[in-house]
PDB file of N, CA and C in Angstrom:
ATOM      1  N   MET C   1     -14.091  30.886  13.971  1.00 85.00           N
ATOM      2  CA  MET C   1     -13.880  29.513  14.404  1.00 85.00           C
ATOM      3  C   MET C   1     -14.512  28.529  13.418  1.00 85.00           C
ATOM      4  N   GLU C   2     -15.718  28.873  12.931  1.00 91.00           N
ATOM      5  CA  GLU C   2     -16.396  27.987  11.982  1.00 91.00           C
ATOM      6  C   GLU C   2     -15.606  27.876  10.681  1.00 91.00           C
ATOM      7  N   THR C   3     -14.966  28.955  10.274  1.00 93.00           N
ATOM      8  CA  THR C   3     -14.146  28.945   9.062  1.00 93.00           C
ATOM      9  C   THR C   3     -12.961  28.004   9.236  1.00 93.00           C
ATOM     10  N   PHE C   4     -12.333  28.049  10.403  1.00 93.00           N
ATOM     11  CA  PHE C   4     -11.197  27.175  10.695  1.00 93.00           C
ATOM     12  C   PHE C   4     -11.604  25.702  10.619  1.00 93.00           C
ATOM     13  N   VAL C   5     -12.740  25.361  11.189  1.00 93.00           N
ATOM     14  CA  VAL C   5     -13.238  23.980  11.158  1.00 93.00           C
ATOM     15  C   VAL C   5     -13.555  23.561   9.723  1.00 93.00           C
ATOM     16  N   ALA C   6     -14.121  24.465   8.948  1.00 95.00           N
ATOM     17  CA  ALA C   6     -14.432  24.171   7.552  1.00 95.00           C
ATOM     18  C   ALA C   6     -13.152  23.894   6.762  1.00 95.00           C
ATOM     19  N   ILE C   7     -12.124  24.694   7.008  1.00 95.00           N
ATOM     20  CA  ILE C   7     -10.834  24.482   6.336  1.00 95.00           C
ATOM     21  C   ILE C   7     -10.251  23.132   6.733  1.00 95.00           C
ATOM     22  N   LEU C   8     -10.344  22.781   8.018  1.00 95.00           N
ATOM     23  CA  LEU C   8      -9.850  21.468   8.467  1.00 95.00           C
ATOM     24  C   LEU C   8     -10.594  20.332   7.769  1.00 95.00           C
ATOM     25  N   TYR C   9     -11.910  20.448   7.631  1.00 95.00           N
ATOM     26  CA  TYR C   9     -12.691  19.422   6.931  1.00 95.00           C
ATOM     27  C   TYR C   9     -12.234  19.277   5.485  1.00 95.00           C
ATOM     28  N   VAL C  10     -11.990  20.381   4.824  1.00 96.00           N
ATOM     29  CA  VAL C  10     -11.537  20.340   3.435  1.00 96.00           C
ATOM     30  C   VAL C  10     -10.163  19.682   3.344  1.00 96.00           C
ATOM     31  N   VAL C  11      -9.243  20.066   4.215  1.00 96.00           N
ATOM     32  CA  VAL C  11      -7.889  19.502   4.203  1.00 96.00           C
ATOM     33  C   VAL C  11      -7.938  17.990   4.455  1.00 96.00           C
ATOM     34  N   PHE C  12      -8.682  17.565   5.465  1.00 96.00           N
ATOM     35  CA  PHE C  12      -8.760  16.136   5.759  1.00 96.00           C
ATOM     36  C   PHE C  12      -9.510  15.382   4.674  1.00 96.00           C
ATOM     37  N   GLY C  13     -10.454  16.016   4.027  1.00 96.00           N
ATOM     38  CA  GLY C  13     -11.146  15.394   2.902  1.00 96.00           C
ATOM     39  C   GLY C  13     -10.197  15.133   1.741  1.00 96.00           C
ATOM     40  N   ILE C  14      -9.375  16.130   1.422  1.00 96.00           N
ATOM     41  CA  ILE C  14      -8.389  15.972   0.344  1.00 96.00           C
ATOM     42  C   ILE C  14      -7.365  14.910   0.717  1.00 96.00           C
ATOM     43  N   LEU C  15      -6.890  14.922   1.957  1.00 96.00           N
ATOM     44  CA  LEU C  15      -5.931  13.900   2.389  1.00 96.00           C
ATOM     45  C   LEU C  15      -6.541  12.497   2.328  1.00 96.00           C
ATOM     46  N   GLY C  16      -7.830  12.383   2.644  1.00 96.00           N
ATOM     47  CA  GLY C  16      -8.505  11.089   2.545  1.00 96.00           C
ATOM     48  C   GLY C  16      -8.563  10.583   1.114  1.00 96.00           C
ATOM     49  N   ILE C  17      -8.818  11.485   0.179  1.00 96.00           N
ATOM     50  CA  ILE C  17      -8.854  11.095  -1.237  1.00 96.00           C
ATOM     51  C   ILE C  17      -7.470  10.655  -1.704  1.00 96.00           C
ATOM     52  N   ILE C  18      -6.441  11.393  -1.310  1.00 95.00           N
ATOM     53  CA  ILE C  18      -5.067  11.017  -1.668  1.00 95.00           C
ATOM     54  C   ILE C  18      -4.725   9.652  -1.091  1.00 95.00           C
ATOM     55  N   LEU C  19      -5.079   9.409   0.155  1.00 94.00           N
ATOM     56  CA  LEU C  19      -4.814   8.124   0.793  1.00 94.00           C
ATOM     57  C   LEU C  19      -5.531   6.993   0.057  1.00 94.00           C
ATOM     58  N   PHE C  20      -6.763   7.232  -0.372  1.00 93.00           N
ATOM     59  CA  PHE C  20      -7.512   6.218  -1.118  1.00 93.00           C
ATOM     60  C   PHE C  20      -6.754   5.784  -2.366  1.00 93.00           C
ATOM     61  N   PHE C  21      -6.261   6.755  -3.150  1.00 90.00           N
ATOM     62  CA  PHE C  21      -5.554   6.405  -4.377  1.00 90.00           C
ATOM     63  C   PHE C  21      -4.196   5.764  -4.093  1.00 90.00           C
ATOM     64  N   LYS C  22      -3.542   6.137  -3.013  1.00 88.00           N
ATOM     65  CA  LYS C  22      -2.280   5.492  -2.636  1.00 88.00           C
ATOM     66  C   LYS C  22      -2.511   4.016  -2.295  1.00 88.00           C
ATOM     67  N   VAL C  23      -3.549   3.728  -1.529  1.00 88.00           N
ATOM     68  CA  VAL C  23      -3.865   2.346  -1.173  1.00 88.00           C
ATOM     69  C   VAL C  23      -4.253   1.566  -2.415  1.00 88.00           C
ATOM     70  N   TRP C  24      -4.993   2.191  -3.318  1.00 84.00           N
ATOM     71  CA  TRP C  24      -5.379   1.540  -4.564  1.00 84.00           C
ATOM     72  C   TRP C  24      -4.139   1.168  -5.371  1.00 84.00           C
ATOM     73  N   ALA C  25      -3.163   2.049  -5.464  1.00 80.00           N
ATOM     74  CA  ALA C  25      -1.923   1.773  -6.195  1.00 80.00           C
ATOM     75  C   ALA C  25      -1.137   0.643  -5.533  1.00 80.00           C
ATOM     76  N   MET C  26      -1.196   0.563  -4.215  1.00 80.00           N
ATOM     77  CA  MET C  26      -0.474  -0.502  -3.514  1.00 80.00           C
ATOM     78  C   MET C  26      -1.039  -1.877  -3.840  1.00 80.00           C
ATOM     79  N   THR C  27      -2.316  -1.963  -4.170  1.00 79.00           N
ATOM     80  CA  THR C  27      -2.882  -3.271  -4.512  1.00 79.00           C
ATOM     81  C   THR C  27      -2.236  -3.827  -5.761  1.00 79.00           C
ATOM     82  N   ASP C  28      -1.817  -2.976  -6.705  1.00 73.00           N
ATOM     83  CA  ASP C  28      -1.093  -3.447  -7.884  1.00 73.00           C
ATOM     84  C   ASP C  28       0.255  -4.037  -7.477  1.00 73.00           C
ATOM     85  N   ASP C  29       0.924  -3.394  -6.530  1.00 73.00           N
ATOM     86  CA  ASP C  29       2.205  -3.909  -6.059  1.00 73.00           C
ATOM     87  C   ASP C  29       2.027  -5.279  -5.411  1.00 73.00           C
ATOM     88  N   VAL C  30       0.965  -5.464  -4.657  1.00 78.00           N
ATOM     89  CA  VAL C  30       0.702  -6.751  -4.014  1.00 78.00           C
ATOM     90  C   VAL C  30       0.437  -7.814  -5.075  1.00 78.00           C
ATOM     91  N   LYS C  31      -0.278  -7.459  -6.143  1.00 77.00           N
ATOM     92  CA  LYS C  31      -0.562  -8.407  -7.217  1.00 77.00           C
ATOM     93  C   LYS C  31       0.734  -8.840  -7.889  1.00 77.00           C
ATOM     94  N   GLU C  32       1.642  -7.905  -8.157  1.00 77.00           N
ATOM     95  CA  GLU C  32       2.929  -8.253  -8.753  1.00 77.00           C
ATOM     96  C   GLU C  32       3.726  -9.169  -7.830  1.00 77.00           C
ATOM     97  N   LEU C  33       3.715  -8.880  -6.548  1.00 80.00           N
ATOM     98  CA  LEU C  33       4.428  -9.715  -5.586  1.00 80.00           C
ATOM     99  C   LEU C  33       3.828 -11.116  -5.540  1.00 80.00           C
ATOM    100  N   LYS C  34       2.495 -11.192  -5.551  1.00 84.00           N
ATOM    101  CA  LYS C  34       1.817 -12.489  -5.547  1.00 84.00           C
ATOM    102  C   LYS C  34       2.180 -13.284  -6.801  1.00 84.00           C
ATOM    103  N   ASP C  35       2.172 -12.630  -7.974  1.00 81.00           N
ATOM    104  CA  ASP C  35       2.534 -13.298  -9.221  1.00 81.00           C
ATOM    105  C   ASP C  35       3.970 -13.820  -9.161  1.00 81.00           C
ATOM    106  N   TYR C  36       4.862 -13.026  -8.590  1.00 81.00           N
ATOM    107  CA  TYR C  36       6.258 -13.425  -8.474  1.00 81.00           C
ATOM    108  C   TYR C  36       6.396 -14.671  -7.584  1.00 81.00           C
ATOM    109  N   VAL C  37       5.722 -14.665  -6.448  1.00 85.00           N
ATOM    110  CA  VAL C  37       5.819 -15.798  -5.516  1.00 85.00           C
ATOM    111  C   VAL C  37       5.219 -17.052  -6.137  1.00 85.00           C
ATOM    112  N   ILE C  38       4.081 -16.929  -6.797  1.00 86.00           N
ATOM    113  CA  ILE C  38       3.455 -18.088  -7.443  1.00 86.00           C
ATOM    114  C   ILE C  38       4.380 -18.661  -8.515  1.00 86.00           C
ATOM    115  N   ALA C  39       4.968 -17.789  -9.345  1.00 82.00           N
ATOM    116  CA  ALA C  39       5.886 -18.263 -10.395  1.00 82.00           C
ATOM    117  C   ALA C  39       7.116 -18.921  -9.783  1.00 82.00           C
ATOM    118  N   TYR C  40       7.597 -18.371  -8.670  1.00 81.00           N
ATOM    119  CA  TYR C  40       8.766 -18.953  -8.006  1.00 81.00           C
ATOM    120  C   TYR C  40       8.474 -20.390  -7.563  1.00 81.00           C
ATOM    121  N   TYR C  41       7.344 -20.597  -6.920  1.00 83.00           N
ATOM    122  CA  TYR C  41       7.022 -21.933  -6.428  1.00 83.00           C
ATOM    123  C   TYR C  41       6.691 -22.898  -7.561  1.00 83.00           C
ATOM    124  N   LYS C  42       6.124 -22.398  -8.646  1.00 81.00           N
ATOM    125  CA  LYS C  42       5.878 -23.267  -9.807  1.00 81.00           C
ATOM    126  C   LYS C  42       7.200 -23.734 -10.401  1.00 81.00           C
ATOM    127  N   LYS C  43       8.164 -22.816 -10.519  1.00 78.00           N
ATOM    128  CA  LYS C  43       9.474 -23.199 -11.046  1.00 78.00           C
ATOM    129  C   LYS C  43      10.192 -24.131 -10.076  1.00 78.00           C
ATOM    130  N   LYS C  44      10.004 -23.902  -8.790  1.00 76.00           N
ATOM    131  CA  LYS C  44      10.648 -24.746  -7.792  1.00 76.00           C
ATOM    132  C   LYS C  44      10.097 -26.166  -7.864  1.00 76.00           C
ATOM    133  N   GLU C  45       8.776 -26.293  -8.077  1.00 77.00           N
ATOM    134  CA  GLU C  45       8.162 -27.616  -8.206  1.00 77.00           C
ATOM    135  C   GLU C  45       8.660 -28.354  -9.446  1.00 77.00           C
ATOM    136  N   LYS C  46       8.931 -27.599 -10.521  1.00 73.00           N
ATOM    137  CA  LYS C  46       9.423 -28.211 -11.756  1.00 73.00           C
ATOM    138  C   LYS C  46      10.886 -28.607 -11.642  1.00 73.00           C
ATOM    139  N   GLY C  47      11.562 -28.126 -10.620  1.00 66.00           N
ATOM    140  CA  GLY C  47      12.963 -28.480 -10.420  1.00 66.00           C
ATOM    141  C   GLY C  47      13.929 -27.475 -11.012  1.00 66.00           C
ATOM    142  N   SER C  48      13.455 -26.288 -11.359  1.00 54.00           N
ATOM    143  CA  SER C  48      14.354 -25.268 -11.892  1.00 54.00           C
ATOM    144  C   SER C  48      15.355 -24.883 -10.818  1.00 54.00           C
ATOM    145  N   VAL C  49      16.564 -24.592 -11.250  1.00 46.00           N
ATOM    146  CA  VAL C  49      17.612 -24.234 -10.309  1.00 46.00           C
ATOM    147  C   VAL C  49      17.328 -22.889  -9.654  1.00 46.00           C
ATOM    148  N   SER C  50      16.922 -21.912 -10.448  1.00 50.00           N
ATOM    149  CA  SER C  50      16.714 -20.573  -9.918  1.00 50.00           C
ATOM    150  C   SER C  50      15.677 -19.847 -10.747  1.00 50.00           C
ATOM    151  N   ILE C  51      14.922 -19.000 -10.107  1.00 46.00           N
ATOM    152  CA  ILE C  51      13.941 -18.196 -10.846  1.00 46.00           C
ATOM    153  C   ILE C  51      14.636 -17.131 -11.681  1.00 46.00           C
ATOM    154  N   GLU C  52      15.863 -16.809 -11.363  1.00 50.00           N
ATOM    155  CA  GLU C  52      16.603 -15.804 -12.114  1.00 50.00           C
ATOM    156  C   GLU C  52      17.159 -16.366 -13.413  1.00 50.00           C
ATOM    157  N   ASN C  53      17.069 -17.659 -13.643  1.00 46.00           N
ATOM    158  CA  ASN C  53      17.558 -18.277 -14.855  1.00 46.00           C
ATOM    159  C   ASN C  53      16.589 -17.986 -15.991  1.00 46.00           C
ATOM    160  N   LYS C  54      16.968 -17.077 -16.895  1.00 47.00           N
ATOM    161  CA  LYS C  54      16.075 -16.662 -17.962  1.00 47.00           C
ATOM    162  C   LYS C  54      16.620 -17.045 -19.328  1.00 47.00           C
ATOM    163  N   ASP C  55      17.469 -18.048 -19.415  1.00 48.00           N
ATOM    164  CA  ASP C  55      18.026 -18.455 -20.690  1.00 48.00           C
ATOM    165  C   ASP C  55      16.937 -18.976 -21.606  1.00 48.00           C
ATOM    166  N   ASP C  56      17.060 -18.653 -22.883  1.00 51.00           N
ATOM    167  CA  ASP C  56      16.148 -19.124 -23.925  1.00 51.00           C
ATOM    168  C   ASP C  56      14.704 -18.718 -23.686  1.00 51.00           C
ATOM    169  N   GLU C  57      14.466 -17.610 -23.031  1.00 59.00           N
ATOM    170  CA  GLU C  57      13.102 -17.141 -22.816  1.00 59.00           C
ATOM    171  C   GLU C  57      12.830 -15.870 -23.601  1.00 59.00           C
ATOM    172  N   GLY C  58      13.593 -15.617 -24.635  1.00 66.00           N
ATOM    173  CA  GLY C  58      13.385 -14.441 -25.454  1.00 66.00           C
ATOM    174  C   GLY C  58      14.351 -13.328 -25.104  1.00 66.00           C
ATOM    175  N   PRO C  59      14.262 -12.222 -25.837  1.00 76.00           N
ATOM    176  CA  PRO C  59      15.200 -11.114 -25.634  1.00 76.00           C
ATOM    177  C   PRO C  59      14.947 -10.365 -24.333  1.00 76.00           C
ATOM    178  N   GLU C  60      15.969  -9.667 -23.884  1.00 86.00           N
ATOM    179  CA  GLU C  60      15.870  -8.835 -22.686  1.00 86.00           C
ATOM    180  C   GLU C  60      15.574  -7.399 -23.106  1.00 86.00           C
ATOM    181  N   PHE C  61      14.584  -6.783 -22.493  1.00 89.00           N
ATOM    182  CA  PHE C  61      14.256  -5.386 -22.739  1.00 89.00           C
ATOM    183  C   PHE C  61      14.224  -4.656 -21.406  1.00 89.00           C
ATOM    184  N   ALA C  62      14.781  -3.460 -21.395  1.00 89.00           N
ATOM    185  CA  ALA C  62      14.768  -2.627 -20.183  1.00 89.00           C
ATOM    186  C   ALA C  62      13.404  -1.963 -20.041  1.00 89.00           C
ATOM    187  N   PRO C  63      12.983  -1.670 -18.820  1.00 90.00           N
ATOM    188  CA  PRO C  63      11.726  -0.934 -18.636  1.00 90.00           C
ATOM    189  C   PRO C  63      11.765   0.394 -19.390  1.00 90.00           C
ATOM    190  N   GLY C  64      10.656   0.709 -20.055  1.00 90.00           N
ATOM    191  CA  GLY C  64      10.565   1.934 -20.837  1.00 90.00           C
ATOM    192  C   GLY C  64      10.879   1.745 -22.311  1.00 90.00           C
ATOM    193  N   THR C  65      11.401   0.572 -22.691  1.00 91.00           N
ATOM    194  CA  THR C  65      11.731   0.299 -24.084  1.00 91.00           C
ATOM    195  C   THR C  65      10.453   0.152 -24.905  1.00 91.00           C
ATOM    196  N   ILE C  66      10.465   0.697 -26.113  1.00 92.00           N
ATOM    197  CA  ILE C  66       9.344   0.541 -27.031  1.00 92.00           C
ATOM    198  C   ILE C  66       9.590  -0.715 -27.861  1.00 92.00           C
ATOM    199  N   VAL C  67       8.610  -1.610 -27.845  1.00 94.00           N
ATOM    200  CA  VAL C  67       8.716  -2.871 -28.572  1.00 94.00           C
ATOM    201  C   VAL C  67       7.467  -3.066 -29.424  1.00 94.00           C
ATOM    202  N   VAL C  68       7.543  -4.040 -30.340  1.00 93.00           N
ATOM    203  CA  VAL C  68       6.428  -4.345 -31.230  1.00 93.00           C
ATOM    204  C   VAL C  68       6.162  -5.840 -31.172  1.00 93.00           C
ATOM    205  N   GLU C  69       4.899  -6.213 -31.103  1.00 91.00           N
ATOM    206  CA  GLU C  69       4.518  -7.612 -31.207  1.00 91.00           C
ATOM    207  C   GLU C  69       4.515  -7.952 -32.689  1.00 91.00           C
ATOM    208  N   GLU C  70       5.399  -8.857 -33.099  1.00 87.00           N
ATOM    209  CA  GLU C  70       5.606  -9.116 -34.522  1.00 87.00           C
ATOM    210  C   GLU C  70       4.337  -9.580 -35.235  1.00 87.00           C
ATOM    211  N   ALA C  71       3.562 -10.425 -34.614  1.00 87.00           N
ATOM    212  CA  ALA C  71       2.393 -10.996 -35.279  1.00 87.00           C
ATOM    213  C   ALA C  71       1.334  -9.941 -35.595  1.00 87.00           C
ATOM    214  N   THR C  72       1.132  -8.983 -34.696  1.00 89.00           N
ATOM    215  CA  THR C  72       0.050  -8.015 -34.867  1.00 89.00           C
ATOM    216  C   THR C  72       0.530  -6.622 -35.254  1.00 89.00           C
ATOM    217  N   GLY C  73       1.798  -6.311 -34.980  1.00 89.00           N
ATOM    218  CA  GLY C  73       2.318  -4.981 -35.262  1.00 89.00           C
ATOM    219  C   GLY C  73       1.972  -3.964 -34.183  1.00 89.00           C
ATOM    220  N   ARG C  74       1.377  -4.411 -33.067  1.00 91.00           N
ATOM    221  CA  ARG C  74       1.016  -3.494 -31.980  1.00 91.00           C
ATOM    222  C   ARG C  74       2.261  -3.049 -31.216  1.00 91.00           C
ATOM    223  N   GLN C  75       2.298  -1.761 -30.891  1.00 92.00           N
ATOM    224  CA  GLN C  75       3.424  -1.218 -30.143  1.00 92.00           C
ATOM    225  C   GLN C  75       3.113  -1.241 -28.652  1.00 92.00           C
ATOM    226  N   PHE C  76       4.136  -1.573 -27.878  1.00 93.00           N
ATOM    227  CA  PHE C  76       4.019  -1.611 -26.427  1.00 93.00           C
ATOM    228  C   PHE C  76       5.196  -0.877 -25.803  1.00 93.00           C
ATOM    229  N   LYS C  77       5.013  -0.469 -24.565  1.00 93.00           N
ATOM    230  CA  LYS C  77       6.102   0.082 -23.754  1.00 93.00           C
ATOM    231  C   LYS C  77       6.310  -0.892 -22.604  1.00 93.00           C
ATOM    232  N   ILE C  78       7.546  -1.374 -22.453  1.00 93.00           N
ATOM    233  CA  ILE C  78       7.868  -2.352 -21.418  1.00 93.00           C
ATOM    234  C   ILE C  78       7.744  -1.709 -20.037  1.00 93.00           C
ATOM    235  N   LYS C  79       6.998  -2.356 -19.147  1.00 92.00           N
ATOM    236  CA  LYS C  79       6.913  -1.897 -17.758  1.00 92.00           C
ATOM    237  C   LYS C  79       7.911  -2.690 -16.905  1.00 92.00           C
ATOM    238  N   ASN C  80       7.848  -4.021 -16.977  1.00 89.00           N
ATOM    239  CA  ASN C  80       8.806  -4.864 -16.266  1.00 89.00           C
ATOM    240  C   ASN C  80       8.704  -6.302 -16.772  1.00 89.00           C
ATOM    241  N   ARG C  81       9.662  -7.121 -16.366  1.00 89.00           N
ATOM    242  CA  ARG C  81       9.662  -8.534 -16.745  1.00 89.00           C
ATOM    243  C   ARG C  81       9.102  -9.334 -15.586  1.00 89.00           C
ATOM    244  N   LEU C  82       8.194 -10.225 -15.904  1.00 88.00           N
ATOM    245  CA  LEU C  82       7.577 -11.069 -14.889  1.00 88.00           C
ATOM    246  C   LEU C  82       8.454 -12.294 -14.648  1.00 88.00           C
ATOM    247  N   PRO C  83       8.314 -12.947 -13.523  1.00 85.00           N
ATOM    248  CA  PRO C  83       9.162 -14.098 -13.202  1.00 85.00           C
ATOM    249  C   PRO C  83       9.039 -15.258 -14.192  1.00 85.00           C
ATOM    250  N   ASP C  84       7.903 -15.375 -14.863  1.00 84.00           N
ATOM    251  CA  ASP C  84       7.726 -16.487 -15.799  1.00 84.00           C
ATOM    252  C   ASP C  84       8.277 -16.183 -17.186  1.00 84.00           C
ATOM    253  N   GLY C  85       8.959 -15.045 -17.356  1.00 82.00           N
ATOM    254  CA  GLY C  85       9.594 -14.725 -18.632  1.00 82.00           C
ATOM    255  C   GLY C  85       8.774 -13.815 -19.522  1.00 82.00           C
ATOM    256  N   ARG C  86       7.515 -13.560 -19.182  1.00 88.00           N
ATOM    257  CA  ARG C  86       6.705 -12.639 -19.969  1.00 88.00           C
ATOM    258  C   ARG C  86       7.009 -11.208 -19.539  1.00 88.00           C
ATOM    259  N   TYR C  87       6.555 -10.269 -20.367  1.00 91.00           N
ATOM    260  CA  TYR C  87       6.723  -8.856 -20.043  1.00 91.00           C
ATOM    261  C   TYR C  87       5.375  -8.226 -19.751  1.00 91.00           C
ATOM    262  N   LYS C  88       5.349  -7.358 -18.752  1.00 92.00           N
ATOM    263  CA  LYS C  88       4.171  -6.523 -18.504  1.00 92.00           C
ATOM    264  C   LYS C  88       4.385  -5.274 -19.346  1.00 92.00           C
ATOM    265  N   CYS C  89       3.442  -5.023 -20.267  1.00 93.00           N
ATOM    266  CA  CYS C  89       3.579  -3.928 -21.222  1.00 93.00           C
ATOM    267  C   CYS C  89       2.352  -3.026 -21.170  1.00 93.00           C
ATOM    268  N   SER C  90       2.564  -1.762 -21.487  1.00 90.00           N
ATOM    269  CA  SER C  90       1.444  -0.833 -21.571  1.00 90.00           C
ATOM    270  C   SER C  90       1.323  -0.350 -23.007  1.00 90.00           C
ATOM    271  N   TYR C  91       0.113   0.098 -23.353  1.00 89.00           N
ATOM    272  CA  TYR C  91      -0.122   0.658 -24.679  1.00 89.00           C
ATOM    273  C   TYR C  91      -1.218   1.706 -24.590  1.00 89.00           C
ATOM    274  N   ASN C  92      -1.399   2.450 -25.674  1.00 84.00           N
ATOM    275  CA  ASN C  92      -2.347   3.574 -25.707  1.00 84.00           C
ATOM    276  C   ASN C  92      -2.035   4.583 -24.607  1.00 84.00           C
ATOM    277  N   HIS C  93      -0.808   5.083 -24.615  1.00 82.00           N
ATOM    278  CA  HIS C  93      -0.355   6.111 -23.659  1.00 82.00           C
ATOM    279  C   HIS C  93      -0.527   5.651 -22.212  1.00 82.00           C
ATOM    280  N   ASP C  94      -0.175   4.410 -21.936  1.00 79.00           N
ATOM    281  CA  ASP C  94      -0.209   3.808 -20.597  1.00 79.00           C
ATOM    282  C   ASP C  94      -1.618   3.662 -20.035  1.00 79.00           C
ATOM    283  N   LEU C  95      -2.635   3.705 -20.887  1.00 81.00           N
ATOM    284  CA  LEU C  95      -4.003   3.514 -20.404  1.00 81.00           C
ATOM    285  C   LEU C  95      -4.301   2.047 -20.135  1.00 81.00           C
ATOM    286  N   PHE C  96      -3.682   1.160 -20.927  1.00 83.00           N
ATOM    287  CA  PHE C  96      -3.954  -0.261 -20.802  1.00 83.00           C
ATOM    288  C   PHE C  96      -2.659  -1.008 -20.541  1.00 83.00           C
ATOM    289  N   VAL C  97      -2.760  -2.084 -19.770  1.00 86.00           N
ATOM    290  CA  VAL C  97      -1.601  -2.920 -19.451  1.00 86.00           C
ATOM    291  C   VAL C  97      -1.941  -4.354 -19.798  1.00 86.00           C
ATOM    292  N   THR C  98      -0.975  -5.051 -20.401  1.00 88.00           N
ATOM    293  CA  THR C  98      -1.166  -6.453 -20.740  1.00 88.00           C
ATOM    294  C   THR C  98       0.141  -7.200 -20.526  1.00 88.00           C
ATOM    295  N   GLU C  99       0.075  -8.511 -20.587  1.00 89.00           N
ATOM    296  CA  GLU C  99       1.267  -9.335 -20.452  1.00 89.00           C
ATOM    297  C   GLU C  99       1.498 -10.046 -21.774  1.00 89.00           C
ATOM    298  N   VAL C 100       2.755  -9.991 -22.266  1.00 89.00           N
ATOM    299  CA  VAL C 100       3.093 -10.530 -23.578  1.00 89.00           C
ATOM    300  C   VAL C 100       4.299 -11.456 -23.443  1.00 89.00           C
ATOM    301  N   GLU C 101       4.271 -12.565 -24.182  1.00 89.00           N
ATOM    302  CA  GLU C 101       5.403 -13.495 -24.203  1.00 89.00           C
ATOM    303  C   GLU C 101       6.628 -12.780 -24.769  1.00 89.00           C
ATOM    304  N   ALA C 102       7.776 -12.992 -24.164  1.00 88.00           N
ATOM    305  CA  ALA C 102       9.003 -12.331 -24.601  1.00 88.00           C
ATOM    306  C   ALA C 102       9.387 -12.741 -26.016  1.00 88.00           C
ATOM    307  N   SER C 103       9.116 -13.979 -26.386  1.00 87.00           N
ATOM    308  CA  SER C 103       9.505 -14.464 -27.712  1.00 87.00           C
ATOM    309  C   SER C 103       8.707 -13.809 -28.834  1.00 87.00           C
ATOM    310  N   LYS C 104       7.575 -13.177 -28.516  1.00 89.00           N
ATOM    311  CA  LYS C 104       6.734 -12.538 -29.533  1.00 89.00           C
ATOM    312  C   LYS C 104       7.090 -11.069 -29.751  1.00 89.00           C
ATOM    313  N   LEU C 105       8.014 -10.537 -28.941  1.00 92.00           N
ATOM    314  CA  LEU C 105       8.354  -9.120 -29.006  1.00 92.00           C
ATOM    315  C   LEU C 105       9.668  -8.892 -29.739  1.00 92.00           C
ATOM    316  N   VAL C 106       9.733  -7.762 -30.420  1.00 90.00           N
ATOM    317  CA  VAL C 106      10.967  -7.341 -31.083  1.00 90.00           C
ATOM    318  C   VAL C 106      11.116  -5.839 -30.839  1.00 90.00           C
ATOM    319  N   ALA C 107      12.366  -5.389 -30.748  1.00 91.00           N
ATOM    320  CA  ALA C 107      12.611  -3.960 -30.526  1.00 91.00           C
ATOM    321  C   ALA C 107      12.029  -3.150 -31.676  1.00 91.00           C
ATOM    322  N   PHE C 108      11.547  -1.960 -31.371  1.00 90.00           N
ATOM    323  CA  PHE C 108      10.907  -1.100 -32.372  1.00 90.00           C
ATOM    324  C   PHE C 108      11.846  -0.821 -33.544  1.00 90.00           C
ATOM    325  N   GLU C 109      13.123  -0.550 -33.248  1.00 90.00           N
ATOM    326  CA  GLU C 109      14.087  -0.246 -34.302  1.00 90.00           C
ATOM    327  C   GLU C 109      14.264  -1.433 -35.243  1.00 90.00           C
ATOM    328  N   GLU C 110      14.342  -2.639 -34.701  1.00 88.00           N
ATOM    329  CA  GLU C 110      14.463  -3.837 -35.539  1.00 88.00           C
ATOM    330  C   GLU C 110      13.219  -4.037 -36.398  1.00 88.00           C
ATOM    331  N   TYR C 111      12.070  -3.782 -35.819  1.00 88.00           N
ATOM    332  CA  TYR C 111      10.803  -3.925 -36.550  1.00 88.00           C
ATOM    333  C   TYR C 111      10.767  -2.942 -37.720  1.00 88.00           C
ATOM    334  N   GLN C 112      11.214  -1.720 -37.490  1.00 88.00           N
ATOM    335  CA  GLN C 112      11.224  -0.722 -38.555  1.00 88.00           C
ATOM    336  C   GLN C 112      12.141  -1.132 -39.699  1.00 88.00           C
ATOM    337  N   LYS C 113      13.283  -1.731 -39.372  1.00 88.00           N
ATOM    338  CA  LYS C 113      14.217  -2.172 -40.409  1.00 88.00           C
ATOM    339  C   LYS C 113      13.614  -3.279 -41.280  1.00 88.00           C
ATOM    340  N   LYS C 114      12.820  -4.143 -40.671  1.00 83.00           N
ATOM    341  CA  LYS C 114      12.205  -5.254 -41.408  1.00 83.00           C
ATOM    342  C   LYS C 114      11.065  -4.791 -42.294  1.00 83.00           C
ATOM    343  N   HIS C 115      10.351  -3.753 -41.865  1.00 74.00           N
ATOM    344  CA  HIS C 115       9.135  -3.351 -42.597  1.00 74.00           C
ATOM    345  C   HIS C 115       9.307  -2.032 -43.247  1.00 74.00           C
TER     346      HIS C 115
END
């Protein structure tokens, strides 16, 4: 009986750790949602017709695309596009995440052709 209780403690302990990391990951989703809502209302106050209007805000890149910041030569992997036209990018094997202006990015293949 004591062995059974010990196994239950271990199982619930592992499930608790998994739940902790799931909740931690959800906080990133809430931050993205908050950023989206704030950008929406800022554009609405400025009189923009729609938040989906992305004309003249730089090139479009799909998530997972490898891009280069022209000024520094740093390589990034596109995670997603933010409502204000910037891109959320990761670098160093997805260890770090930053936000970069779309106009400063160029596709990796284009960068290679130039340099």
